[in-house]
Amino acid sequence: MGSYVLRRVLQMIPVFFGTTFLIFVMVYTLPGDPVVALFGEKAADPSVVASIKHTYYLDQPLWKQYLHYMGNLFQGDFGTSFTGRPVADIMADAFPVTIRLALLAFVFEIVVGLGFGVVSGLKRGSIADTVVLVLTLVVISIPVFVLAYIAQTVFATNLGWVTPTVQDSYDLTQLILPAVVLASLSLAFVARLTRTSIGENLRADYIRTATAKGLPRRTVITRHLLRNSLIPVITFLGTDLGALMGGAIVTEGIFNVQGIGNVLYRAINQKEGPTVVGIVTVLVIIYLVASLLVDLLYAVLDPRIRLA
């Protein structure tokens, strides 16, 4: 098991460098000069522009800029934004909000999505199964920004249960509605994926053998059916945690959540390369760690993977 973990960690190294390099290239080769854009409509003094570019290492070839960035990164320095504020400080203010929002959405996705999927999978063809299929199809068909507007209208304007936008991004109760909206699409996929996986495993030989041996139905479901059925679901959930954090841009914008999505959106609009690269680098690390944890969970759910 230890050698397997070591191999997976070693595989993450080229993925990390390759991904961050592609992100770096895409951000810093965008059309337009971000330094000139800082001056707005005013004419930029060439000497001042040259000085700023030298300060941010923008006067060097792209590969040198990347090596310079990675060298600073391994020292814990994510760079400095064009406003003079360290990118690490910007992320330290915004990431805790997005982490709360994403974890709330993730819990809702697991509890409701898995619950719906298990009920639907065990009772295929029933009224409950039909209701789950219809509801998840509706959720998948509605864009997130439309779903957010509907949620604001129903729960804030009509029922008055919540405020239309978040007033305090550090108040966990105010993040519940944005979290539900953020989790809605993933929840629908989890429910359908769980239903399909359970349906396939119910027809497997090992389930028929366990039932023929006279094992209680609860034991067959919990110890045999669910453990094998959850493997593809765990794969989706592992990668989705990073997707929830990266995909929170729309949700945070609509509900005025002062998280990393809002910061990233503003940074892209203002061509704040250091901020964009720093945030996305952290998201890449989150994806890689989540992927590693998913691989370790495989061994817990299926002993054959652990032995292999």
PDB file of C-alpha atoms in Angstrom:
ATOM      1  CA  MET A   1       0.000   0.000   0.000  1.00  0.00           C
ATOM      2  CA  GLY A   2       2.859   2.363   0.832  1.00  0.00           C
ATOM      3  CA  SER A   3       4.501   1.838  -2.543  1.00  0.00           C
ATOM      4  CA  TYR A   4       1.181   2.526  -4.249  1.00  0.00           C
ATOM      5  CA  VAL A   5       0.790   5.828  -2.407  1.00  0.00           C
ATOM      6  CA  LEU A   6       4.381   6.748  -3.266  1.00  0.00           C
ATOM      7  CA  ARG A   7       3.772   6.032  -6.974  1.00  0.00           C
ATOM      8  CA  ARG A   8       0.633   8.154  -6.955  1.00  0.00           C
ATOM      9  CA  VAL A   9       2.474  11.046  -5.291  1.00  0.00           C
ATOM     10  CA  LEU A  10       5.298  10.820  -7.833  1.00  0.00           C
ATOM     11  CA  GLN A  11       2.730  10.838 -10.665  1.00  0.00           C
ATOM     12  CA  MET A  12       1.282  14.059  -9.271  1.00  0.00           C
ATOM     13  CA  ILE A  13       4.579  15.941  -9.696  1.00  0.00           C
ATOM     14  CA  PRO A  14       4.635  16.130 -13.541  1.00  0.00           C
ATOM     15  CA  VAL A  15       0.890  16.754 -13.550  1.00  0.00           C
ATOM     16  CA  PHE A  16       1.365  19.699 -11.201  1.00  0.00           C
ATOM     17  CA  PHE A  17       4.181  21.256 -13.237  1.00  0.00           C
ATOM     18  CA  GLY A  18       2.455  20.627 -16.558  1.00  0.00           C
ATOM     19  CA  THR A  19      -0.870  22.072 -15.406  1.00  0.00           C
ATOM     20  CA  THR A  20       0.608  25.153 -13.767  1.00  0.00           C
ATOM     21  CA  PHE A  21       2.763  25.823 -16.836  1.00  0.00           C
ATOM     22  CA  LEU A  22      -0.254  25.664 -19.159  1.00  0.00           C
ATOM     23  CA  ILE A  23      -2.206  27.987 -16.871  1.00  0.00           C
ATOM     24  CA  PHE A  24       0.732  30.384 -16.666  1.00  0.00           C
ATOM     25  CA  VAL A  25       1.120  30.455 -20.451  1.00  0.00           C
ATOM     26  CA  MET A  26      -2.600  30.976 -21.084  1.00  0.00           C
ATOM     27  CA  VAL A  27      -2.840  33.822 -18.563  1.00  0.00           C
ATOM     28  CA  TYR A  28       0.256  35.717 -19.647  1.00  0.00           C
ATOM     29  CA  THR A  29      -0.286  35.348 -23.392  1.00  0.00           C
ATOM     30  CA  LEU A  30      -3.756  36.884 -23.350  1.00  0.00           C
ATOM     31  CA  PRO A  31      -4.197  39.843 -25.736  1.00  0.00           C
ATOM     32  CA  GLY A  32      -3.523  43.258 -24.280  1.00  0.00           C
ATOM     33  CA  ASP A  33      -0.927  44.701 -21.948  1.00  0.00           C
ATOM     34  CA  PRO A  34      -2.013  44.394 -18.295  1.00  0.00           C
ATOM     35  CA  VAL A  35       0.454  47.071 -17.167  1.00  0.00           C
ATOM     36  CA  VAL A  36      -0.841  49.620 -19.693  1.00  0.00           C
ATOM     37  CA  ALA A  37      -4.407  48.703 -18.654  1.00  0.00           C
ATOM     38  CA  LEU A  38      -3.594  49.868 -15.114  1.00  0.00           C
ATOM     39  CA  PHE A  39      -3.512  53.467 -16.347  1.00  0.00           C
ATOM     40  CA  GLY A  40      -7.004  53.263 -17.855  1.00  0.00           C
ATOM     41  CA  GLU A  41      -7.621  56.001 -20.396  1.00  0.00           C
ATOM     42  CA  LYS A  42      -4.583  58.004 -19.298  1.00  0.00           C
ATOM     43  CA  ALA A  43      -1.454  57.931 -21.411  1.00  0.00           C
ATOM     44  CA  ALA A  44       1.125  55.651 -19.835  1.00  0.00           C
ATOM     45  CA  ASP A  45       4.672  56.908 -19.385  1.00  0.00           C
ATOM     46  CA  PRO A  46       6.932  54.360 -21.164  1.00  0.00           C
ATOM     47  CA  SER A  47       9.559  54.598 -18.427  1.00  0.00           C
ATOM     48  CA  VAL A  48       6.961  53.881 -15.720  1.00  0.00           C
ATOM     49  CA  VAL A  49       5.558  50.964 -17.731  1.00  0.00           C
ATOM     50  CA  ALA A  50       9.060  49.546 -18.169  1.00  0.00           C
ATOM     51  CA  SER A  51       9.745  49.922 -14.441  1.00  0.00           C
ATOM     52  CA  ILE A  52       6.533  48.096 -13.486  1.00  0.00           C
ATOM     53  CA  LYS A  53       7.244  45.292 -15.959  1.00  0.00           C
ATOM     54  CA  HIS A  54      10.734  44.922 -14.533  1.00  0.00           C
ATOM     55  CA  THR A  55       9.329  44.788 -10.991  1.00  0.00           C
ATOM     56  CA  TYR A  56       6.911  41.991 -11.919  1.00  0.00           C
ATOM     57  CA  TYR A  57       9.474  40.193 -14.105  1.00  0.00           C
ATOM     58  CA  LEU A  58       7.270  40.774 -17.168  1.00  0.00           C
ATOM     59  CA  ASP A  59      10.186  41.992 -19.270  1.00  0.00           C
ATOM     60  CA  GLN A  60      11.661  38.475 -19.347  1.00  0.00           C
ATOM     61  CA  PRO A  61      10.847  35.562 -21.701  1.00  0.00           C
ATOM     62  CA  LEU A  62       7.827  33.510 -20.674  1.00  0.00           C
ATOM     63  CA  TRP A  63       9.819  30.468 -19.610  1.00  0.00           C
ATOM     64  CA  LYS A  64      11.980  32.610 -17.330  1.00  0.00           C
ATOM     65  CA  GLN A  65       8.845  34.167 -15.837  1.00  0.00           C
ATOM     66  CA  TYR A  66       7.498  30.684 -15.093  1.00  0.00           C
ATOM     67  CA  LEU A  67      10.744  29.509 -13.477  1.00  0.00           C
ATOM     68  CA  HIS A  68      10.849  32.706 -11.420  1.00  0.00           C
ATOM     69  CA  TYR A  69       7.235  32.157 -10.322  1.00  0.00           C
ATOM     70  CA  MET A  70       7.825  28.496  -9.377  1.00  0.00           C
ATOM     71  CA  GLY A  71      10.993  29.402  -7.480  1.00  0.00           C
ATOM     72  CA  ASN A  72       9.058  31.915  -5.393  1.00  0.00           C
ATOM     73  CA  LEU A  73       6.124  29.498  -5.036  1.00  0.00           C
ATOM     74  CA  PHE A  74       8.264  26.838  -3.359  1.00  0.00           C
ATOM     75  CA  GLN A  75       9.278  29.504  -0.866  1.00  0.00           C
ATOM     76  CA  GLY A  76       5.619  30.188  -0.073  1.00  0.00           C
ATOM     77  CA  ASP A  77       5.477  33.380  -2.159  1.00  0.00           C
ATOM     78  CA  PHE A  78       2.501  33.496  -4.551  1.00  0.00           C
ATOM     79  CA  GLY A  79       3.566  36.853  -5.936  1.00  0.00           C
ATOM     80  CA  THR A  80       2.176  40.352  -5.610  1.00  0.00           C
ATOM     81  CA  SER A  81      -0.881  41.762  -7.333  1.00  0.00           C
ATOM     82  CA  PHE A  82      -0.649  44.895  -9.467  1.00  0.00           C
ATOM     83  CA  THR A  83      -2.199  46.812  -6.571  1.00  0.00           C
ATOM     84  CA  GLY A  84       0.817  45.957  -4.434  1.00  0.00           C
ATOM     85  CA  ARG A  85      -0.980  43.500  -2.162  1.00  0.00           C
ATOM     86  CA  PRO A  86       0.494  39.994  -1.733  1.00  0.00           C
ATOM     87  CA  VAL A  87      -1.593  37.368  -3.525  1.00  0.00           C
ATOM     88  CA  ALA A  88      -1.278  35.109  -0.463  1.00  0.00           C
ATOM     89  CA  ASP A  89      -3.089  37.749   1.640  1.00  0.00           C
ATOM     90  CA  ILE A  90      -5.841  38.070  -0.966  1.00  0.00           C
ATOM     91  CA  MET A  91      -6.376  34.313  -0.968  1.00  0.00           C
ATOM     92  CA  ALA A  92      -6.217  34.152   2.834  1.00  0.00           C
ATOM     93  CA  ASP A  93      -9.204  36.508   2.999  1.00  0.00           C
ATOM     94  CA  ALA A  94     -11.259  34.858   0.252  1.00  0.00           C
ATOM     95  CA  PHE A  95     -10.514  31.135   0.434  1.00  0.00           C
ATOM     96  CA  PRO A  96     -12.049  30.508   3.890  1.00  0.00           C
ATOM     97  CA  VAL A  97     -15.390  31.822   2.593  1.00  0.00           C
ATOM     98  CA  THR A  98     -15.304  29.641  -0.513  1.00  0.00           C
ATOM     99  CA  ILE A  99     -14.186  26.604   1.510  1.00  0.00           C
ATOM    100  CA  ARG A 100     -17.208  27.013   3.793  1.00  0.00           C
ATOM    101  CA  LEU A 101     -19.500  27.417   0.806  1.00  0.00           C
ATOM    102  CA  ALA A 102     -18.014  24.427  -1.033  1.00  0.00           C
ATOM    103  CA  LEU A 103     -18.096  22.161   2.041  1.00  0.00           C
ATOM    104  CA  LEU A 104     -21.724  23.055   2.713  1.00  0.00           C
ATOM    105  CA  ALA A 105     -22.540  22.278  -0.915  1.00  0.00           C
ATOM    106  CA  PHE A 106     -20.502  19.067  -0.724  1.00  0.00           C
ATOM    107  CA  VAL A 107     -22.359  17.842   2.391  1.00  0.00           C
ATOM    108  CA  PHE A 108     -25.696  18.629   0.782  1.00  0.00           C
ATOM    109  CA  GLU A 109     -24.591  16.857  -2.390  1.00  0.00           C
ATOM    110  CA  ILE A 110     -23.538  13.718  -0.500  1.00  0.00           C
ATOM    111  CA  VAL A 111     -26.521  13.477   1.848  1.00  0.00           C
ATOM    112  CA  VAL A 112     -29.298  14.300  -0.597  1.00  0.00           C
ATOM    113  CA  GLY A 113     -27.671  12.995  -3.784  1.00  0.00           C
ATOM    114  CA  LEU A 114     -26.648   9.640  -2.327  1.00  0.00           C
ATOM    115  CA  GLY A 115     -29.968   9.335  -0.488  1.00  0.00           C
ATOM    116  CA  PHE A 116     -31.993   9.906  -3.639  1.00  0.00           C
ATOM    117  CA  GLY A 117     -29.721   7.613  -5.642  1.00  0.00           C
ATOM    118  CA  VAL A 118     -29.914   4.725  -3.174  1.00  0.00           C
ATOM    119  CA  VAL A 119     -33.710   4.939  -2.879  1.00  0.00           C
ATOM    120  CA  SER A 120     -34.098   5.193  -6.635  1.00  0.00           C
ATOM    121  CA  GLY A 121     -31.662   2.347  -7.312  1.00  0.00           C
ATOM    122  CA  LEU A 122     -33.252  -0.044  -4.820  1.00  0.00           C
ATOM    123  CA  LYS A 123     -36.796   0.754  -6.010  1.00  0.00           C
ATOM    124  CA  ARG A 124     -36.351   0.952  -9.763  1.00  0.00           C
ATOM    125  CA  GLY A 125     -39.623   1.443 -11.604  1.00  0.00           C
ATOM    126  CA  SER A 126     -41.443   2.722  -8.515  1.00  0.00           C
ATOM    127  CA  ILE A 127     -43.038   6.130  -8.029  1.00  0.00           C
ATOM    128  CA  ALA A 128     -40.017   7.240  -5.948  1.00  0.00           C
ATOM    129  CA  ASP A 129     -37.679   6.258  -8.775  1.00  0.00           C
ATOM    130  CA  THR A 130     -39.743   8.204 -11.306  1.00  0.00           C
ATOM    131  CA  VAL A 131     -39.842  11.285  -9.076  1.00  0.00           C
ATOM    132  CA  VAL A 132     -36.055  11.224  -8.597  1.00  0.00           C
ATOM    133  CA  LEU A 133     -35.445  10.848 -12.337  1.00  0.00           C
ATOM    134  CA  VAL A 134     -37.791  13.719 -13.200  1.00  0.00           C
ATOM    135  CA  LEU A 135     -36.420  16.049 -10.502  1.00  0.00           C
ATOM    136  CA  THR A 136     -32.790  15.402 -11.418  1.00  0.00           C
ATOM    137  CA  LEU A 137     -33.548  15.879 -15.104  1.00  0.00           C
ATOM    138  CA  VAL A 138     -35.182  19.227 -14.373  1.00  0.00           C
ATOM    139  CA  VAL A 139     -32.199  20.361 -12.279  1.00  0.00           C
ATOM    140  CA  ILE A 140     -29.716  19.284 -14.966  1.00  0.00           C
ATOM    141  CA  SER A 141     -31.725  21.158 -17.619  1.00  0.00           C
ATOM    142  CA  ILE A 142     -31.794  24.494 -15.756  1.00  0.00           C
ATOM    143  CA  PRO A 143     -28.667  26.714 -15.878  1.00  0.00           C
ATOM    144  CA  VAL A 144     -27.188  27.610 -12.504  1.00  0.00           C
ATOM    145  CA  PHE A 145     -27.852  31.344 -12.859  1.00  0.00           C
ATOM    146  CA  VAL A 146     -31.540  30.658 -13.613  1.00  0.00           C
ATOM    147  CA  LEU A 147     -31.790  28.290 -10.647  1.00  0.00           C
ATOM    148  CA  ALA A 148     -30.192  30.936  -8.432  1.00  0.00           C
ATOM    149  CA  TYR A 149     -32.723  33.544  -9.586  1.00  0.00           C
ATOM    150  CA  ILE A 150     -35.603  31.139  -8.883  1.00  0.00           C
ATOM    151  CA  ALA A 151     -34.207  30.391  -5.411  1.00  0.00           C
ATOM    152  CA  GLN A 152     -33.860  34.100  -4.648  1.00  0.00           C
ATOM    153  CA  THR A 153     -37.416  34.806  -5.836  1.00  0.00           C
ATOM    154  CA  VAL A 154     -39.039  31.930  -3.941  1.00  0.00           C
ATOM    155  CA  PHE A 155     -37.103  31.814  -0.672  1.00  0.00           C
ATOM    156  CA  ALA A 156     -36.083  35.479  -0.329  1.00  0.00           C
ATOM    157  CA  THR A 157     -38.717  37.607  -2.084  1.00  0.00           C
ATOM    158  CA  ASN A 158     -41.859  35.485  -1.676  1.00  0.00           C
ATOM    159  CA  LEU A 159     -41.257  33.532   1.542  1.00  0.00           C
ATOM    160  CA  GLY A 160     -38.827  35.947   3.182  1.00  0.00           C
ATOM    161  CA  TRP A 161     -36.812  33.139   4.782  1.00  0.00           C
ATOM    162  CA  VAL A 162     -33.472  34.588   3.710  1.00  0.00           C
ATOM    163  CA  THR A 163     -32.026  37.794   2.295  1.00  0.00           C
ATOM    164  CA  PRO A 164     -31.700  37.943  -1.521  1.00  0.00           C
ATOM    165  CA  THR A 165     -27.932  38.376  -1.237  1.00  0.00           C
ATOM    166  CA  VAL A 166     -25.437  37.421   1.434  1.00  0.00           C
ATOM    167  CA  GLN A 167     -24.803  40.282   3.857  1.00  0.00           C
ATOM    168  CA  ASP A 168     -22.075  38.566   5.885  1.00  0.00           C
ATOM    169  CA  SER A 169     -19.970  36.044   3.979  1.00  0.00           C
ATOM    170  CA  TYR A 170     -18.631  34.601   7.246  1.00  0.00           C
ATOM    171  CA  ASP A 171     -22.141  33.785   8.536  1.00  0.00           C
ATOM    172  CA  LEU A 172     -22.653  30.081   7.818  1.00  0.00           C
ATOM    173  CA  THR A 173     -26.446  30.307   7.864  1.00  0.00           C
ATOM    174  CA  GLN A 174     -26.443  32.888   5.066  1.00  0.00           C
ATOM    175  CA  LEU A 175     -24.409  30.521   2.885  1.00  0.00           C
ATOM    176  CA  ILE A 176     -26.998  27.725   2.969  1.00  0.00           C
ATOM    177  CA  LEU A 177     -29.038  28.918  -0.020  1.00  0.00           C
ATOM    178  CA  PRO A 178     -25.990  29.631  -2.234  1.00  0.00           C
ATOM    179  CA  ALA A 179     -24.608  26.219  -1.212  1.00  0.00           C
ATOM    180  CA  VAL A 180     -27.825  24.470  -2.255  1.00  0.00           C
ATOM    181  CA  VAL A 181     -27.735  26.226  -5.628  1.00  0.00           C
ATOM    182  CA  LEU A 182     -24.038  25.444  -6.073  1.00  0.00           C
ATOM    183  CA  ALA A 183     -24.593  21.755  -5.246  1.00  0.00           C
ATOM    184  CA  SER A 184     -27.752  21.312  -7.326  1.00  0.00           C
ATOM    185  CA  LEU A 185     -26.172  20.183 -10.597  1.00  0.00           C
ATOM    186  CA  SER A 186     -23.641  17.873  -8.947  1.00  0.00           C
ATOM    187  CA  LEU A 187     -26.369  16.493  -6.690  1.00  0.00           C
ATOM    188  CA  ALA A 188     -28.414  15.467  -9.708  1.00  0.00           C
ATOM    189  CA  PHE A 189     -25.429  13.706 -11.276  1.00  0.00           C
ATOM    190  CA  VAL A 190     -24.621  11.908  -8.001  1.00  0.00           C
ATOM    191  CA  ALA A 191     -28.204  10.685  -7.659  1.00  0.00           C
ATOM    192  CA  ARG A 192     -28.315   9.362 -11.221  1.00  0.00           C
ATOM    193  CA  LEU A 193     -24.846   7.827 -11.030  1.00  0.00           C
ATOM    194  CA  THR A 194     -25.681   6.084  -7.739  1.00  0.00           C
ATOM    195  CA  ARG A 195     -28.957   4.793  -9.163  1.00  0.00           C
ATOM    196  CA  THR A 196     -27.231   3.363 -12.249  1.00  0.00           C
ATOM    197  CA  SER A 197     -24.401   1.792 -10.270  1.00  0.00           C
ATOM    198  CA  ILE A 198     -26.766   0.145  -7.775  1.00  0.00           C
ATOM    199  CA  GLY A 199     -28.960  -1.116 -10.601  1.00  0.00           C
ATOM    200  CA  GLU A 200     -25.974  -2.760 -12.320  1.00  0.00           C
ATOM    201  CA  ASN A 201     -24.654  -4.372  -9.140  1.00  0.00           C
ATOM    202  CA  LEU A 202     -28.070  -5.690  -8.109  1.00  0.00           C
ATOM    203  CA  ARG A 203     -27.899  -7.994 -11.151  1.00  0.00           C
ATOM    204  CA  ALA A 204     -24.327  -9.125 -10.401  1.00  0.00           C
ATOM    205  CA  ASP A 205     -23.514 -12.717  -9.477  1.00  0.00           C
ATOM    206  CA  TYR A 206     -22.001 -11.863  -6.089  1.00  0.00           C
ATOM    207  CA  ILE A 207     -25.277 -10.250  -4.955  1.00  0.00           C
ATOM    208  CA  ARG A 208     -27.268 -13.313  -6.015  1.00  0.00           C
ATOM    209  CA  THR A 209     -24.748 -15.543  -4.223  1.00  0.00           C
ATOM    210  CA  ALA A 210     -24.950 -13.488  -1.016  1.00  0.00           C
ATOM    211  CA  THR A 211     -28.743 -13.594  -1.137  1.00  0.00           C
ATOM    212  CA  ALA A 212     -28.758 -17.354  -1.822  1.00  0.00           C
ATOM    213  CA  LYS A 213     -26.568 -17.914   1.241  1.00  0.00           C
ATOM    214  CA  GLY A 214     -29.380 -16.481   3.338  1.00  0.00           C
ATOM    215  CA  LEU A 215     -27.640 -13.280   4.411  1.00  0.00           C
ATOM    216  CA  PRO A 216     -30.004 -10.603   5.764  1.00  0.00           C
ATOM    217  CA  ARG A 217     -31.038  -8.024   3.162  1.00  0.00           C
ATOM    218  CA  ARG A 218     -29.494  -5.210   5.198  1.00  0.00           C
ATOM    219  CA  THR A 219     -26.139  -7.018   5.221  1.00  0.00           C
ATOM    220  CA  VAL A 220     -26.303  -7.680   1.484  1.00  0.00           C
ATOM    221  CA  ILE A 221     -27.013  -4.013   0.789  1.00  0.00           C
ATOM    222  CA  THR A 222     -24.558  -2.382   3.200  1.00  0.00           C
ATOM    223  CA  ARG A 223     -21.607  -4.794   3.069  1.00  0.00           C
ATOM    224  CA  HIS A 224     -21.774  -5.932  -0.524  1.00  0.00           C
ATOM    225  CA  LEU A 225     -23.996  -3.788  -2.736  1.00  0.00           C
ATOM    226  CA  LEU A 226     -23.199  -0.269  -1.508  1.00  0.00           C
ATOM    227  CA  ARG A 227     -19.443  -0.760  -1.122  1.00  0.00           C
ATOM    228  CA  ASN A 228     -19.064  -1.765  -4.767  1.00  0.00           C
ATOM    229  CA  SER A 229     -21.681   0.642  -6.076  1.00  0.00           C
ATOM    230  CA  LEU A 230     -20.027   3.645  -4.421  1.00  0.00           C
ATOM    231  CA  ILE A 231     -16.692   3.294  -6.257  1.00  0.00           C
ATOM    232  CA  PRO A 232     -17.725   5.327  -9.359  1.00  0.00           C
ATOM    233  CA  VAL A 233     -19.611   7.758  -7.124  1.00  0.00           C
ATOM    234  CA  ILE A 234     -16.498   8.329  -4.972  1.00  0.00           C
ATOM    235  CA  THR A 235     -14.567   9.079  -8.170  1.00  0.00           C
ATOM    236  CA  PHE A 236     -17.053  11.780  -9.111  1.00  0.00           C
ATOM    237  CA  LEU A 237     -17.249  13.235  -5.588  1.00  0.00           C
ATOM    238  CA  GLY A 238     -13.462  13.406  -5.264  1.00  0.00           C
ATOM    239  CA  THR A 239     -13.022  15.561  -8.340  1.00  0.00           C
ATOM    240  CA  ASP A 240     -16.197  17.514  -7.692  1.00  0.00           C
ATOM    241  CA  LEU A 241     -14.936  19.111  -4.478  1.00  0.00           C
ATOM    242  CA  GLY A 242     -12.378  21.073  -6.483  1.00  0.00           C
ATOM    243  CA  ALA A 243     -14.989  21.773  -9.146  1.00  0.00           C
ATOM    244  CA  LEU A 244     -17.321  23.251  -6.517  1.00  0.00           C
ATOM    245  CA  MET A 245     -14.611  25.680  -5.410  1.00  0.00           C
ATOM    246  CA  GLY A 246     -13.596  26.598  -8.937  1.00  0.00           C
ATOM    247  CA  GLY A 247     -17.160  26.735 -10.196  1.00  0.00           C
ATOM    248  CA  ALA A 248     -18.384  29.060  -7.466  1.00  0.00           C
ATOM    249  CA  ILE A 249     -17.770  32.148  -9.636  1.00  0.00           C
ATOM    250  CA  VAL A 250     -21.368  32.400 -10.885  1.00  0.00           C
ATOM    251  CA  THR A 251     -22.954  31.503  -7.550  1.00  0.00           C
ATOM    252  CA  GLU A 252     -20.772  33.871  -5.551  1.00  0.00           C
ATOM    253  CA  GLY A 253     -21.441  36.661  -8.029  1.00  0.00           C
ATOM    254  CA  ILE A 254     -25.232  36.261  -7.888  1.00  0.00           C
ATOM    255  CA  PHE A 255     -25.435  35.960  -4.094  1.00  0.00           C
ATOM    256  CA  ASN A 256     -22.669  38.529  -3.406  1.00  0.00           C
ATOM    257  CA  VAL A 257     -20.489  36.010  -1.566  1.00  0.00           C
ATOM    258  CA  GLN A 258     -17.042  37.529  -1.033  1.00  0.00           C
ATOM    259  CA  GLY A 259     -15.138  34.341  -1.827  1.00  0.00           C
ATOM    260  CA  ILE A 260     -12.436  33.205  -4.184  1.00  0.00           C
ATOM    261  CA  GLY A 261     -14.825  33.063  -7.150  1.00  0.00           C
ATOM    262  CA  ASN A 262     -15.550  36.777  -6.859  1.00  0.00           C
ATOM    263  CA  VAL A 263     -11.848  37.566  -6.528  1.00  0.00           C
ATOM    264  CA  LEU A 264     -10.981  35.396  -9.526  1.00  0.00           C
ATOM    265  CA  TYR A 265     -13.680  37.016 -11.669  1.00  0.00           C
ATOM    266  CA  ARG A 266     -12.425  40.517 -10.885  1.00  0.00           C
ATOM    267  CA  ALA A 267      -8.819  39.470 -11.428  1.00  0.00           C
ATOM    268  CA  ILE A 268      -9.614  38.067 -14.880  1.00  0.00           C
ATOM    269  CA  ASN A 269     -11.466  41.251 -15.862  1.00  0.00           C
ATOM    270  CA  GLN A 270      -8.583  43.423 -14.670  1.00  0.00           C
ATOM    271  CA  LYS A 271      -5.926  41.142 -16.213  1.00  0.00           C
ATOM    272  CA  GLU A 272      -4.393  40.557 -12.774  1.00  0.00           C
ATOM    273  CA  GLY A 273      -2.109  37.744 -13.896  1.00  0.00           C
ATOM    274  CA  PRO A 274      -0.386  37.083 -10.522  1.00  0.00           C
ATOM    275  CA  THR A 275      -3.732  36.787  -8.728  1.00  0.00           C
ATOM    276  CA  VAL A 276      -5.283  34.509 -11.361  1.00  0.00           C
ATOM    277  CA  VAL A 277      -2.258  32.199 -11.511  1.00  0.00           C
ATOM    278  CA  GLY A 278      -1.970  32.060  -7.716  1.00  0.00           C
ATOM    279  CA  ILE A 279      -5.625  31.131  -7.198  1.00  0.00           C
ATOM    280  CA  VAL A 280      -5.667  28.531  -9.959  1.00  0.00           C
ATOM    281  CA  THR A 281      -2.425  27.010  -8.659  1.00  0.00           C
ATOM    282  CA  VAL A 282      -4.085  26.405  -5.291  1.00  0.00           C
ATOM    283  CA  LEU A 283      -7.121  24.895  -7.040  1.00  0.00           C
ATOM    284  CA  VAL A 284      -4.806  22.535  -8.952  1.00  0.00           C
ATOM    285  CA  ILE A 285      -3.265  21.392  -5.661  1.00  0.00           C
ATOM    286  CA  ILE A 286      -6.759  20.795  -4.238  1.00  0.00           C
ATOM    287  CA  TYR A 287      -7.686  18.708  -7.287  1.00  0.00           C
ATOM    288  CA  LEU A 288      -4.522  16.608  -6.986  1.00  0.00           C
ATOM    289  CA  VAL A 289      -4.948  15.984  -3.255  1.00  0.00           C
ATOM    290  CA  ALA A 290      -8.610  15.071  -3.759  1.00  0.00           C
ATOM    291  CA  SER A 291      -7.620  12.662  -6.527  1.00  0.00           C
ATOM    292  CA  LEU A 292      -5.090  11.004  -4.217  1.00  0.00           C
ATOM    293  CA  LEU A 293      -7.671  10.634  -1.450  1.00  0.00           C
ATOM    294  CA  VAL A 294     -10.103   9.068  -3.928  1.00  0.00           C
ATOM    295  CA  ASP A 295      -7.502   6.475  -4.906  1.00  0.00           C
ATOM    296  CA  LEU A 296      -6.962   5.628  -1.238  1.00  0.00           C
ATOM    297  CA  LEU A 297     -10.713   5.267  -0.705  1.00  0.00           C
ATOM    298  CA  TYR A 298     -10.812   2.738  -3.548  1.00  0.00           C
ATOM    299  CA  ALA A 299      -8.662   0.431  -1.431  1.00  0.00           C
ATOM    300  CA  VAL A 300     -11.016   0.861   1.526  1.00  0.00           C
ATOM    301  CA  LEU A 301     -14.132   0.054  -0.505  1.00  0.00           C
ATOM    302  CA  ASP A 302     -12.673  -2.792  -2.561  1.00  0.00           C
ATOM    303  CA  PRO A 303     -10.023  -5.106  -1.005  1.00  0.00           C
ATOM    304  CA  ARG A 304      -9.037  -6.343  -4.495  1.00  0.00           C
ATOM    305  CA  ILE A 305      -7.651  -2.885  -5.284  1.00  0.00           C
ATOM    306  CA  ARG A 306      -5.700  -2.842  -2.018  1.00  0.00           C
ATOM    307  CA  LEU A 307      -4.182  -6.272  -2.705  1.00  0.00           C
ATOM    308  CA  ALA A 308      -3.291  -5.320  -6.273  1.00  0.00           C
TER     309      ALA A 308
END
